[in-house]
Structures are given as C-alpha cells and as structure tokens.
GROMACS .gro file of C-alpha atoms in nm:
model
  325
    1MET     CA    1   4.404   2.558  -4.183
    2SER     CA    2   4.650   2.433  -3.915
    3THR     CA    3   4.614   2.752  -3.708
    4SER     CA    4   4.237   2.721  -3.691
    5ILE     CA    5   4.258   2.354  -3.602
    6PHE     CA    6   4.504   2.424  -3.320
    7LYS     CA    7   4.250   2.668  -3.182
    8ARG     CA    8   3.978   2.405  -3.214
    9VAL     CA    9   4.177   2.147  -3.014
   10ASN     CA   10   4.267   2.406  -2.746
   11SER     CA   11   4.638   2.445  -2.805
   12GLY     CA   12   4.654   2.660  -2.490
   13TRP     CA   13   4.641   2.337  -2.292
   14LEU     CA   14   4.993   2.250  -2.403
   15THR     CA   15   5.125   2.595  -2.306
   16THR     CA   16   4.962   2.575  -1.963
   17ALA     CA   17   5.095   2.224  -1.904
   18PHE     CA   18   5.445   2.327  -2.006
   19ALA     CA   19   5.443   2.637  -1.783
   20THR     CA   20   5.305   2.445  -1.483
   21THR     CA   21   5.550   2.158  -1.521
   22THR     CA   22   5.843   2.396  -1.562
   23ALA     CA   23   5.742   2.596  -1.255
   24VAL     CA   24   5.711   2.281  -1.043
   25PHE     CA   25   6.040   2.146  -1.174
   26VAL     CA   26   6.227   2.474  -1.109
   27GLY     CA   27   6.068   2.504  -0.765
   28VAL     CA   28   6.170   2.153  -0.663
   29GLN     CA   29   6.524   2.206  -0.791
   30SER     CA   30   6.556   2.542  -0.613
   31LEU     CA   31   6.433   2.392  -0.287
   32LEU     CA   32   6.670   2.098  -0.310
   33LEU     CA   33   6.964   2.320  -0.397
   34ALA     CA   34   6.882   2.543  -0.102
   35VAL     CA   35   6.873   2.240   0.124
   36LEU     CA   36   7.198   2.103  -0.015
   37GLN     CA   37   7.374   2.433   0.038
   38GLY     CA   38   7.273   2.444   0.404
   39PRO     CA   39   7.543   2.401   0.671
   40TRP     CA   40   7.375   2.097   0.824
   41VAL     CA   41   7.433   1.904   0.502
   42THR     CA   42   7.791   2.020   0.461
   43PHE     CA   43   7.899   1.915   0.811
   44HIS     CA   44   7.678   1.607   0.835
   45PRO     CA   45   7.873   1.279   0.861
   46HIS     CA   46   7.663   1.138   0.577
   47GLY     CA   47   7.671   1.454   0.367
   48SER     CA   48   7.775   1.272   0.050
   49LEU     CA   49   7.475   1.041   0.076
   50LEU     CA   50   7.249   1.338   0.133
   51TRP     CA   51   7.383   1.489  -0.190
   52ILE     CA   52   7.311   1.174  -0.389
   53ILE     CA   53   6.949   1.148  -0.277
   54PRO     CA   54   6.847   1.500  -0.390
   55VAL     CA   55   7.031   1.455  -0.718
   56ILE     CA   56   6.833   1.138  -0.779
   57ILE     CA   57   6.514   1.325  -0.692
   58ILE     CA   58   6.607   1.605  -0.933
   59ILE     CA   59   6.681   1.358  -1.212
   60ALA     CA   60   6.357   1.169  -1.146
   61THR     CA   61   6.162   1.495  -1.140
   62SER     CA   62   6.321   1.594  -1.471
   63LEU     CA   63   6.231   1.261  -1.627
   64VAL     CA   64   5.872   1.279  -1.500
   65ALA     CA   65   5.838   1.635  -1.625
   66SER     CA   66   5.979   1.540  -1.965
   67ALA     CA   67   5.752   1.236  -1.985
   68GLY     CA   68   5.451   1.450  -1.895
   69LEU     CA   69   5.535   1.706  -2.159
   70LEU     CA   70   5.595   1.434  -2.417
   71TYR     CA   71   5.264   1.266  -2.332
   72GLY     CA   72   5.082   1.598  -2.361
   73ALA     CA   73   5.251   1.674  -2.692
   74VAL     CA   74   5.155   1.332  -2.829
   75ARG     CA   75   4.793   1.383  -2.723
   76ILE     CA   76   4.786   1.725  -2.885
   77TYR     CA   77   4.944   1.584  -3.201
   78ARG     CA   78   4.686   1.307  -3.221
   79ARG     CA   79   4.400   1.550  -3.166
   80VAL     CA   80   4.541   1.781  -3.433
   81CYS     CA   81   4.574   1.490  -3.678
   82ALA     CA   82   4.217   1.381  -3.604
   83ALA     CA   83   4.091   1.736  -3.650
   84GLU     CA   84   4.289   1.772  -3.973
   85ALA     CA   85   4.146   1.445  -4.102
   86LYS     CA   86   3.793   1.549  -4.009
   87ALA     CA   87   3.836   1.887  -4.176
   88ALA     CA   88   3.979   1.725  -4.489
   89ASP     CA   89   3.689   1.480  -4.494
   90GLU     CA   90   3.438   1.764  -4.462
   91ILE     CA   91   3.607   1.955  -4.744
   92TYR     CA   92   3.608   1.641  -4.961
   93HIS     CA   93   3.237   1.582  -4.905
   94ASP     CA   94   3.163   1.949  -4.967
   95LEU     CA   95   3.349   1.927  -5.298
   96LEU     CA   96   3.158   1.611  -5.392
   97SER     CA   97   2.829   1.776  -5.303
   98SER     CA   98   2.922   2.086  -5.501
   99ARG     CA   99   3.022   1.872  -5.798
  100GLU     CA  100   2.696   1.676  -5.791
  101THR     CA  101   2.496   1.999  -5.760
  102GLN     CA  102   2.681   2.144  -6.058
  103ARG     CA  103   2.622   1.828  -6.261
  104LEU     CA  104   2.252   1.830  -6.179
  105HIS     CA  105   2.228   2.197  -6.271
  106ARG     CA  106   2.399   2.136  -6.605
  107ALA     CA  107   2.174   1.836  -6.675
  108ARG     CA  108   1.865   2.044  -6.605
  109MET     CA  109   1.988   2.329  -6.821
  110HIS     CA  110   2.058   2.078  -7.098
  111GLU     CA  111   1.695   1.963  -7.085
  112VAL     CA  112   1.562   2.318  -7.053
  113THR     CA  113   1.758   2.426  -7.362
  114SER     CA  114   1.638   2.128  -7.565
  115THR     CA  115   1.275   2.176  -7.459
  116LEU     CA  116   1.282   2.547  -7.538
  117ALA     CA  117   1.429   2.472  -7.880
  118GLY     CA  118   1.134   2.244  -7.959
  119VAL     CA  119   0.878   2.498  -7.840
  120ARG     CA  120   1.050   2.775  -8.035
  121SER     CA  121   1.054   2.566  -8.354
  122ALA     CA  122   0.683   2.490  -8.316
  123SER     CA  123   0.607   2.857  -8.251
  124GLU     CA  124   0.797   2.966  -8.561
  125LEU     CA  125   0.625   2.698  -8.768
  126LEU     CA  126   0.281   2.812  -8.651
  127ARG     CA  127   0.365   3.172  -8.730
  128SER     CA  128   0.522   3.120  -9.072
  129CYS     CA  129   0.329   2.826  -9.220
  130GLU     CA  130  -0.012   2.944  -9.338
  131THR     CA  131  -0.089   2.612  -9.507
  132LEU     CA  132  -0.068   2.410  -9.186
  133ASP     CA  133  -0.390   2.212  -9.154
  134PRO     CA  134  -0.613   2.289  -8.852
  135GLU     CA  135  -0.567   1.948  -8.692
  136ARG     CA  136  -0.189   1.978  -8.707
  137ARG     CA  137  -0.207   2.332  -8.573
  138VAL     CA  138  -0.415   2.222  -8.273
  139ALA     CA  139  -0.172   1.935  -8.209
  140MET     CA  140   0.121   2.178  -8.216
  141LEU     CA  141  -0.049   2.416  -7.974
  142THR     CA  142  -0.135   2.129  -7.740
  143MET     CA  143   0.225   2.006  -7.753
  144MET     CA  144   0.357   2.354  -7.676
  145GLY     CA  145   0.133   2.382  -7.372
  146SER     CA  146   0.236   2.038  -7.248
  147GLU     CA  147   0.608   2.106  -7.296
  148LEU     CA  148   0.587   2.446  -7.129
  149ARG     CA  149   0.417   2.291  -6.827
  150ARG     CA  150   0.691   2.027  -6.812
  151LEU     CA  151   0.949   2.303  -6.838
  152GLU     CA  152   0.778   2.490  -6.555
  153ARG     CA  153   0.797   2.182  -6.331
  154LEU     CA  154   1.164   2.138  -6.420
  155VAL     CA  155   1.249   2.499  -6.337
  156ARG     CA  156   1.045   2.481  -6.016
  157ALA     CA  157   1.248   2.180  -5.906
  158GLN     CA  158   1.567   2.371  -5.984
  159ARG     CA  159   1.457   2.673  -5.782
  160GLY     CA  160   1.353   2.446  -5.497
  161GLY     CA  161   1.707   2.312  -5.474
  162ALA     CA  162   1.608   1.946  -5.510
  163ASP     CA  163   1.910   1.715  -5.522
  164THR     CA  164   1.755   1.503  -5.797
  165LEU     CA  165   1.487   1.546  -6.054
  166PRO     CA  166   1.156   1.425  -5.910
  167VAL     CA  167   1.037   1.086  -6.030
  168ASP     CA  168   0.671   1.068  -5.934
  169VAL     CA  169   0.530   0.718  -5.964
  170GLY     CA  170   0.229   0.699  -6.190
  171VAL     CA  171   0.109   0.548  -6.516
  172ILE     CA  172   0.291   0.681  -6.823
  173ASP     CA  173   0.106   0.699  -7.154
  174VAL     CA  174   0.411   0.621  -7.366
  175ASP     CA  175   0.239   0.706  -7.696
  176ALA     CA  176   0.134   1.049  -7.565
  177VAL     CA  177   0.487   1.127  -7.447
  178ILE     CA  178   0.639   1.023  -7.780
  179HIS     CA  179   0.369   1.209  -7.976
  180ASN     CA  180   0.442   1.544  -7.808
  181LEU     CA  181   0.818   1.508  -7.843
  182ALA     CA  182   0.791   1.395  -8.206
  183LEU     CA  183   0.585   1.703  -8.289
  184ALA     CA  184   0.846   1.927  -8.127
  185HIS     CA  185   1.133   1.770  -8.320
  186GLU     CA  186   0.937   1.759  -8.646
  187ALA     CA  187   0.876   2.132  -8.609
  188GLY     CA  188   1.255   2.169  -8.611
  189GLY     CA  189   1.288   1.975  -8.936
  190ALA     CA  190   1.337   1.617  -8.816
  191LYS     CA  191   1.138   1.325  -8.952
  192ILE     CA  192   1.007   1.083  -8.691
  193ASP     CA  193   0.860   0.746  -8.787
  194ARG     CA  194   0.644   0.605  -8.510
  195THR     CA  195   0.357   0.365  -8.469
  196PRO     CA  196   0.097   0.373  -8.187
  197SER     CA  197   0.161   0.099  -7.932
  198ASN     CA  198  -0.091   0.163  -7.651
  199ALA     CA  199   0.198   0.092  -7.412
  200LEU     CA  200   0.170   0.196  -7.049
  201ALA     CA  201   0.470   0.224  -6.818
  202ILE     CA  202   0.516   0.299  -6.449
  203GLY     CA  203   0.707   0.607  -6.340
  204SER     CA  204   0.716   0.978  -6.413
  205SER     CA  205   0.591   1.111  -6.746
  206ASP     CA  206   0.832   1.404  -6.715
  207ALA     CA  207   1.126   1.171  -6.657
  208ALA     CA  208   1.024   0.949  -6.949
  209ALA     CA  209   0.991   1.259  -7.167
  210GLN     CA  210   1.340   1.368  -7.066
  211ILE     CA  211   1.491   1.031  -7.165
  212ILE     CA  212   1.315   1.012  -7.502
  213ASN     CA  213   1.379   1.379  -7.575
  214ILE     CA  214   1.753   1.329  -7.527
  215LEU     CA  215   1.755   1.029  -7.761
  216LEU     CA  216   1.548   1.206  -8.029
  217ASP     CA  217   1.770   1.512  -8.001
  218ASN     CA  218   2.087   1.301  -8.042
  219ALA     CA  219   1.940   1.114  -8.339
  220ALA     CA  220   1.831   1.437  -8.508
  221LYS     CA  221   2.171   1.602  -8.459
  222HIS     CA  222   2.409   1.314  -8.522
  223GLY     CA  223   2.202   1.071  -8.728
  224ALA     CA  224   2.083   1.062  -9.087
  225GLY     CA  225   1.745   0.999  -9.247
  226ALA     CA  226   1.428   0.940  -9.053
  227VAL     CA  227   1.440   0.865  -8.683
  228GLY     CA  228   1.256   0.546  -8.599
  229VAL     CA  229   1.072   0.497  -8.270
  230GLU     CA  230   0.939   0.152  -8.187
  231VAL     CA  231   0.762   0.049  -7.866
  232ARG     CA  232   0.677  -0.300  -7.744
  233HIS     CA  233   0.624  -0.503  -7.430
  234GLU     CA  234   0.886  -0.755  -7.330
  235ALA     CA  235   0.931  -0.993  -7.038
  236GLY     CA  236   1.214  -0.890  -6.809
  237VAL     CA  237   1.388  -1.036  -6.507
  238SER     CA  238   1.170  -0.836  -6.267
  239GLY     CA  239   0.850  -0.853  -6.474
  240GLN     CA  240   0.699  -0.697  -6.783
  241MET     CA  241   0.895  -0.409  -6.933
  242VAL     CA  242   0.811  -0.145  -7.192
  243VAL     CA  243   1.090  -0.136  -7.451
  244ILE     CA  244   1.140   0.186  -7.649
  245GLU     CA  245   1.388   0.179  -7.939
  246VAL     CA  246   1.512   0.501  -8.099
  247SER     CA  247   1.717   0.443  -8.414
  248ASP     CA  248   1.869   0.632  -8.705
  249ASP     CA  249   2.090   0.571  -9.008
  250GLY     CA  250   2.380   0.786  -8.895
  251ALA     CA  251   2.748   0.699  -8.881
  252GLY     CA  252   2.703   0.540  -8.542
  253VAL     CA  253   2.902   0.577  -8.224
  254ALA     CA  254   3.277   0.621  -8.260
  255PRO     CA  255   3.463   0.305  -8.144
  256ALA     CA  256   3.691   0.520  -7.927
  257VAL     CA  257   3.402   0.623  -7.702
  258ARG     CA  258   3.163   0.330  -7.744
  259ASP     CA  259   3.253   0.170  -7.410
  260ARG     CA  260   3.236   0.504  -7.226
  261MET     CA  261   2.955   0.677  -7.409
  262PHE     CA  262   2.727   0.683  -7.103
  263ASP     CA  263   2.992   0.838  -6.879
  264TRP     CA  264   2.959   1.203  -6.781
  265GLY     CA  265   3.133   1.440  -7.023
  266VAL     CA  266   3.220   1.175  -7.283
  267ARG     CA  267   3.141   1.266  -7.643
  268GLY     CA  268   3.248   1.161  -7.989
  269PRO     CA  269   3.542   1.326  -8.167
  270ASP     CA  270   3.309   1.501  -8.413
  271SER     CA  271   3.040   1.591  -8.161
  272ALA     CA  272   2.972   1.949  -8.060
  273GLY     CA  273   2.771   1.837  -7.757
  274GLN     CA  274   2.866   1.849  -7.391
  275GLY     CA  275   2.858   1.476  -7.316
  276ILE     CA  276   2.572   1.523  -7.069
  277GLY     CA  277   2.257   1.389  -7.233
  278LEU     CA  278   2.322   1.015  -7.251
  279ASN     CA  279   2.461   1.003  -6.898
  280GLU     CA  280   2.156   1.183  -6.764
  281ALA     CA  281   1.917   0.968  -6.970
  282ARG     CA  282   2.065   0.646  -6.832
  283THR     CA  283   2.068   0.785  -6.475
  284VAL     CA  284   1.699   0.880  -6.496
  285ALA     CA  285   1.604   0.546  -6.655
  286GLU     CA  286   1.782   0.348  -6.384
  287ARG     CA  287   1.623   0.560  -6.112
  288MET     CA  288   1.285   0.461  -6.257
  289GLY     CA  289   1.378   0.093  -6.242
  290GLY     CA  290   1.465   0.070  -6.611
  291SER     CA  291   1.776   0.088  -6.825
  292LEU     CA  292   1.934   0.244  -7.132
  293ARG     CA  293   2.180   0.073  -7.364
  294LEU     CA  294   2.315   0.082  -7.718
  295ALA     CA  295   2.195  -0.214  -7.923
  296ASP     CA  296   2.433  -0.412  -8.142
  297THR     CA  297   2.242  -0.353  -8.466
  298GLU     CA  298   2.313  -0.217  -8.813
  299ARG     CA  299   2.125   0.103  -8.738
  300THR     CA  300   2.232   0.318  -8.445
  301THR     CA  301   1.973   0.205  -8.193
  302PHE     CA  302   1.931   0.307  -7.832
  303VAL     CA  303   1.707   0.083  -7.622
  304VAL     CA  304   1.517   0.215  -7.320
  305THR     CA  305   1.335  -0.018  -7.083
  306LEU     CA  306   1.082   0.098  -6.825
  307PRO     CA  307   0.866  -0.104  -6.585
  308SER     CA  308   0.536  -0.184  -6.751
  309ALA     CA  309   0.198  -0.098  -6.605
  310VAL     CA  310   0.070  -0.420  -6.764
  311ILE     CA  311   0.107  -0.755  -6.591
  312GLN     CA  312   0.076  -1.107  -6.723
  313GLU     CA  313  -0.205  -1.303  -6.562
  314LYS     CA  314  -0.181  -1.678  -6.613
  315LYS     CA  315  -0.508  -1.867  -6.608
  316GLU     CA  316  -0.528  -2.244  -6.599
  317GLY     CA  317  -0.625  -2.387  -6.936
  318ALA     CA  318  -0.617  -2.045  -7.101
  319PRO     CA  319  -0.353  -1.837  -7.277
  320ASP     CA  320  -0.175  -1.553  -7.100
  321ASP     CA  321  -0.385  -1.238  -7.080
  322ALA     CA  322  -0.234  -0.892  -7.038
  323VAL     CA  323  -0.423  -0.680  -6.790
  324ALA     CA  324  -0.360  -0.328  -6.667
  325ALA     CA  325  -0.199  -0.309  -6.326
   0.00000   0.00000   0.00000
C-alpha cells in the first residue's frame, strides 16, 4: 500500500528537489573553488580573508540545501502519513459497510427461511389432511398467499440492494398479522393461543410480521406447551402503544446470555440457532418507534411495543375515549 500512496502524493517531487538542490550546491562549490584557485586570490594581500568568505558561503549553501531537503522530506512524510490515514479510514469504512451488508443479508435469509418453512408446512398439511374443514382450508390458502407476497417483497428489497428493510408507515391490523403467522406455525405443529384484540398499530405490516414471526419461531423451537399471544393498548412515554406479549412454558433464557441475548450472534448454550433473530427483531421494532424486551415473569415472555394508531381524546366532564388516528 505504501508504494501506491507514494505515487499518489507525487514522490517524484522529492527526487526532483534533491537533484536540483544538489546541482546548485555542486555548481556553487565548483565556481567558488575555481575562483579560489585563481592566481589573483593567491597573490592578493588579503588572500586569506578571500578564502574565508567563500568557505563561509559554501558552508551556508550546504546548510540551506540540507534544510531545504529536510523540509521537503518532512512535507512528503506528512503527506504520506495523511494519505496512509485516509486509505486506512476508507478501508475501515469499507469493512464496516461490508459487515453491515452481510448482517442484513443474513437477517433477510433468516426471515426468508422461516417464512418458507411456514408456507411449506401449510402446503403439506393441505395436501395430506383430507379431513381439514373448508373454512380452515380457505384460511390456510389465504395465509399462504399473504406470506408469499411478503416473501416476494422481502426478496425484491434484497435484489434492490436496500441497506435496510423498508418500513413503510401505515396502519397495521395486528390481529390479521398474528392470525396469518399463527396459521403458518400451527401448520408446522405448534399450538398458538390468541385472542382477538382489534388493536391497530402504526408502521409496516411486513416489519411487524417479521418481529412476531421471529418470536413465534423461537417459542415453538425452544419453548414448551402452547405459545400464548396477548395484545393490549398501554400508555407510553410518547403516547399510546400496542403491547404484544409472546410467551411459552419453556426452560427460559440461560442466565449466561440473558444480558446479551439481543446482541448479534449471541445464543444459548443449547441453541442450534444462529443468534440472529432476536437482534433483528429488536432492531426492526426500534426502527418503527417501538421496543422489544424480555419480561421478568414466570413464563418466558417477550414484550413488543409498537406505536398505536389509536389516540386518547380527553373531553371535559367525560371519560377518556379512544379514537382511531
């Protein structure tokens, strides 16, 4: 890298300066020596003085030439150091960008794999279960279509090279999102207990689906018994929030990783996962203006908060009324 940087800072300048200074210095010395060797200096009554003056000039010329070369070398050194620092900074930022791109790609592939697993389970259930009632069959087909469209949008974003997953602001029908995901996981053998809430949130339905899908997937893989999903409205610091709790009766989070469980790549000692899902779920939730945390409860409970599409309107002499935003 040093060779290329020397070229960038025009290292030829130092060579030219050195050659020019040397030529001038040698020329001045040669001229003075020629003068000193002349007969008029030798037989001059003040010949000794005439010798001293040229010697002083030669010494001064040498010092000036050395100082010039030293100054040029220092300038070149500083420019090289600055160029090296700039190149190192560019490489560092390129590595960071590459790392973030790789992380985003892995997060998307994690969601793609999970979504495809749900669609595949539903497809196999529809093909093999002849006793499935018509209403359930229609619900499964509707879910498959919805999930495949979400998958298409996810893949399109990946092909487009977007730095982050899109979070389009809109009204999220939380019950509809949970309903589709519950059907997908139930097709794979999980049991999901949920109650309609009529909750509406603000943000991207795809992003909300990604968060809830990760939590349902974790509960189904690492939990035990039925997975509970509860939704409610709750007052937050910045306004009304939709609170979604996903819980199970599993062994819980290992104490060794509890404080770092939302960090990238962190997973429990008995987990076969990649340590991607929870980190991505929290990142997406926070980008939507919400949060994700582990509740301190007997059951393993993850709590998601999203901005609510319902506001509290206070009327004088009347109780608080919830109205759609």
